[in-house]
Short mmCIF file of C-alpha atoms in Angstrom, two decimals:
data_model
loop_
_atom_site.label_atom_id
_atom_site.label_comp_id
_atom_site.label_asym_id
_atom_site.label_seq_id
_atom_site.Cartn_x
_atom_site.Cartn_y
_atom_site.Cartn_z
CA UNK A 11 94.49 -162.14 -122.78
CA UNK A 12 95.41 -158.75 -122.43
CA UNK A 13 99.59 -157.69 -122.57
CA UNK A 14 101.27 -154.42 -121.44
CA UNK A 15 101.94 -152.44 -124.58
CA UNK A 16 103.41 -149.30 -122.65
CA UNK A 17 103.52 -147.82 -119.58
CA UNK A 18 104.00 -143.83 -118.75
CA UNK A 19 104.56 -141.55 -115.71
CA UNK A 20 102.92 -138.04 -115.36
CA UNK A 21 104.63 -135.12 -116.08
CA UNK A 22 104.00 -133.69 -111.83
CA UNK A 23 105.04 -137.48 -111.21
CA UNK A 24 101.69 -138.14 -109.47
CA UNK A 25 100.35 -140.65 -111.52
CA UNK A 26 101.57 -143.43 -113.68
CA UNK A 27 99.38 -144.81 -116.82
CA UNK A 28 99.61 -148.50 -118.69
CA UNK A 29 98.25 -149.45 -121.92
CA UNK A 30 97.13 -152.87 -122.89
CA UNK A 31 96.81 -154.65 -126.36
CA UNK A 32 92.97 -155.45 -125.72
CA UNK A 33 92.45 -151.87 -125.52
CA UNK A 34 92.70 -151.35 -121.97
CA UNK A 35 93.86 -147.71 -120.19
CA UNK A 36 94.19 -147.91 -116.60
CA UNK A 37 95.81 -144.49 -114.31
CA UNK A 38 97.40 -145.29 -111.15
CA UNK A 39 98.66 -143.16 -108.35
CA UNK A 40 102.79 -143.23 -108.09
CA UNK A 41 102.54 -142.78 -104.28
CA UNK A 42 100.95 -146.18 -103.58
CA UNK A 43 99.88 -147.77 -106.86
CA UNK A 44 96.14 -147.44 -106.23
CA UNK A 45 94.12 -147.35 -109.32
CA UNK A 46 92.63 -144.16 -109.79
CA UNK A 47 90.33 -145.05 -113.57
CA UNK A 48 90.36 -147.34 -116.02
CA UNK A 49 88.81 -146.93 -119.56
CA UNK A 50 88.30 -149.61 -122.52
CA UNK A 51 89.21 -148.24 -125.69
CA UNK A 52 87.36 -149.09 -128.81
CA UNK A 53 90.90 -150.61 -130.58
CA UNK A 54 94.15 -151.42 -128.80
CA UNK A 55 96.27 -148.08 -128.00
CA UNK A 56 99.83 -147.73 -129.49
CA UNK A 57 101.11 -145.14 -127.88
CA UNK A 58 100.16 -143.06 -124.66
CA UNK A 59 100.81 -139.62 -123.35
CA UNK A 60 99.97 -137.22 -120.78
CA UNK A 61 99.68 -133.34 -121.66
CA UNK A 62 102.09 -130.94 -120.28
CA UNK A 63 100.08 -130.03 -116.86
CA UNK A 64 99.12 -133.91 -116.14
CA UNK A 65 94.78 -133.16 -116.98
CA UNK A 66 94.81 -135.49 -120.14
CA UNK A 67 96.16 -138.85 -121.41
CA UNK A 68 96.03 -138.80 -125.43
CA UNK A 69 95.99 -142.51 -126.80
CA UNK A 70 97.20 -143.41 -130.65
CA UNK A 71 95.37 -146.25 -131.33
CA UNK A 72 95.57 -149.38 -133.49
CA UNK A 73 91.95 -148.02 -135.80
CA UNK A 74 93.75 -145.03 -136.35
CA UNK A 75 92.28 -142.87 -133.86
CA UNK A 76 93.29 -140.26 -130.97
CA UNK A 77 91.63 -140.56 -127.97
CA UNK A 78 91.77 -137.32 -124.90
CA UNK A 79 91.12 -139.02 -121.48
CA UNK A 80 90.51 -136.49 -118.92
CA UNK A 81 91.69 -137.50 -115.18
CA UNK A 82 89.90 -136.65 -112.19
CA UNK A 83 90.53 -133.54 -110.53
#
C-alpha cells in the first residue's frame, strides 16, 4: 500500500507535488487541488524538488537514480 514519503510546493506556488514509497509522483494544482500528472517511478523516490522556474520536478530515488519530470506547460 502506498505511504506519503514527502510532499513539496512550487517555487511560483502554483502547484504542489507528493511522493509515495511505491514509487508514485503525482503534481497537483495549489488553487483547487486538481491533479494535473502523475508518473510511476521505477524505485520509490526519497526526495523531491522542483527547479528554480517551476518546469521540472527532480526525484532522488531509492535505486540510486535522479529522475527530471517535466510539467505541462
Amino acid at each position: 500500500k502506498p505511504t506519503l514519503a514527502g510532499l513539496l510546493v512550487s517555487p511560483d506556488g502554483k502547484y504542489f507535488s507528493i511522493i509515495d514509497t511505491t514509487g508514485g509522483v503525482k503534481l497537483f494544482k495549489t488553487l483547487d487541488g486538481s491533479e494535473v500528472r502523475s508518473w510511476k517511478l521505477p524505485s520509490a523516490a526519497n526526495a523531491i524538488a522542483f527547479n528554480a522556474d517551476s518546469s521540472k520536478i527532480v526525484t532522488a530515488n531509492a535505486d540510486g537514480t535522479l529522475m527530471v519530470l517535466a510539467l505541462p506547460k
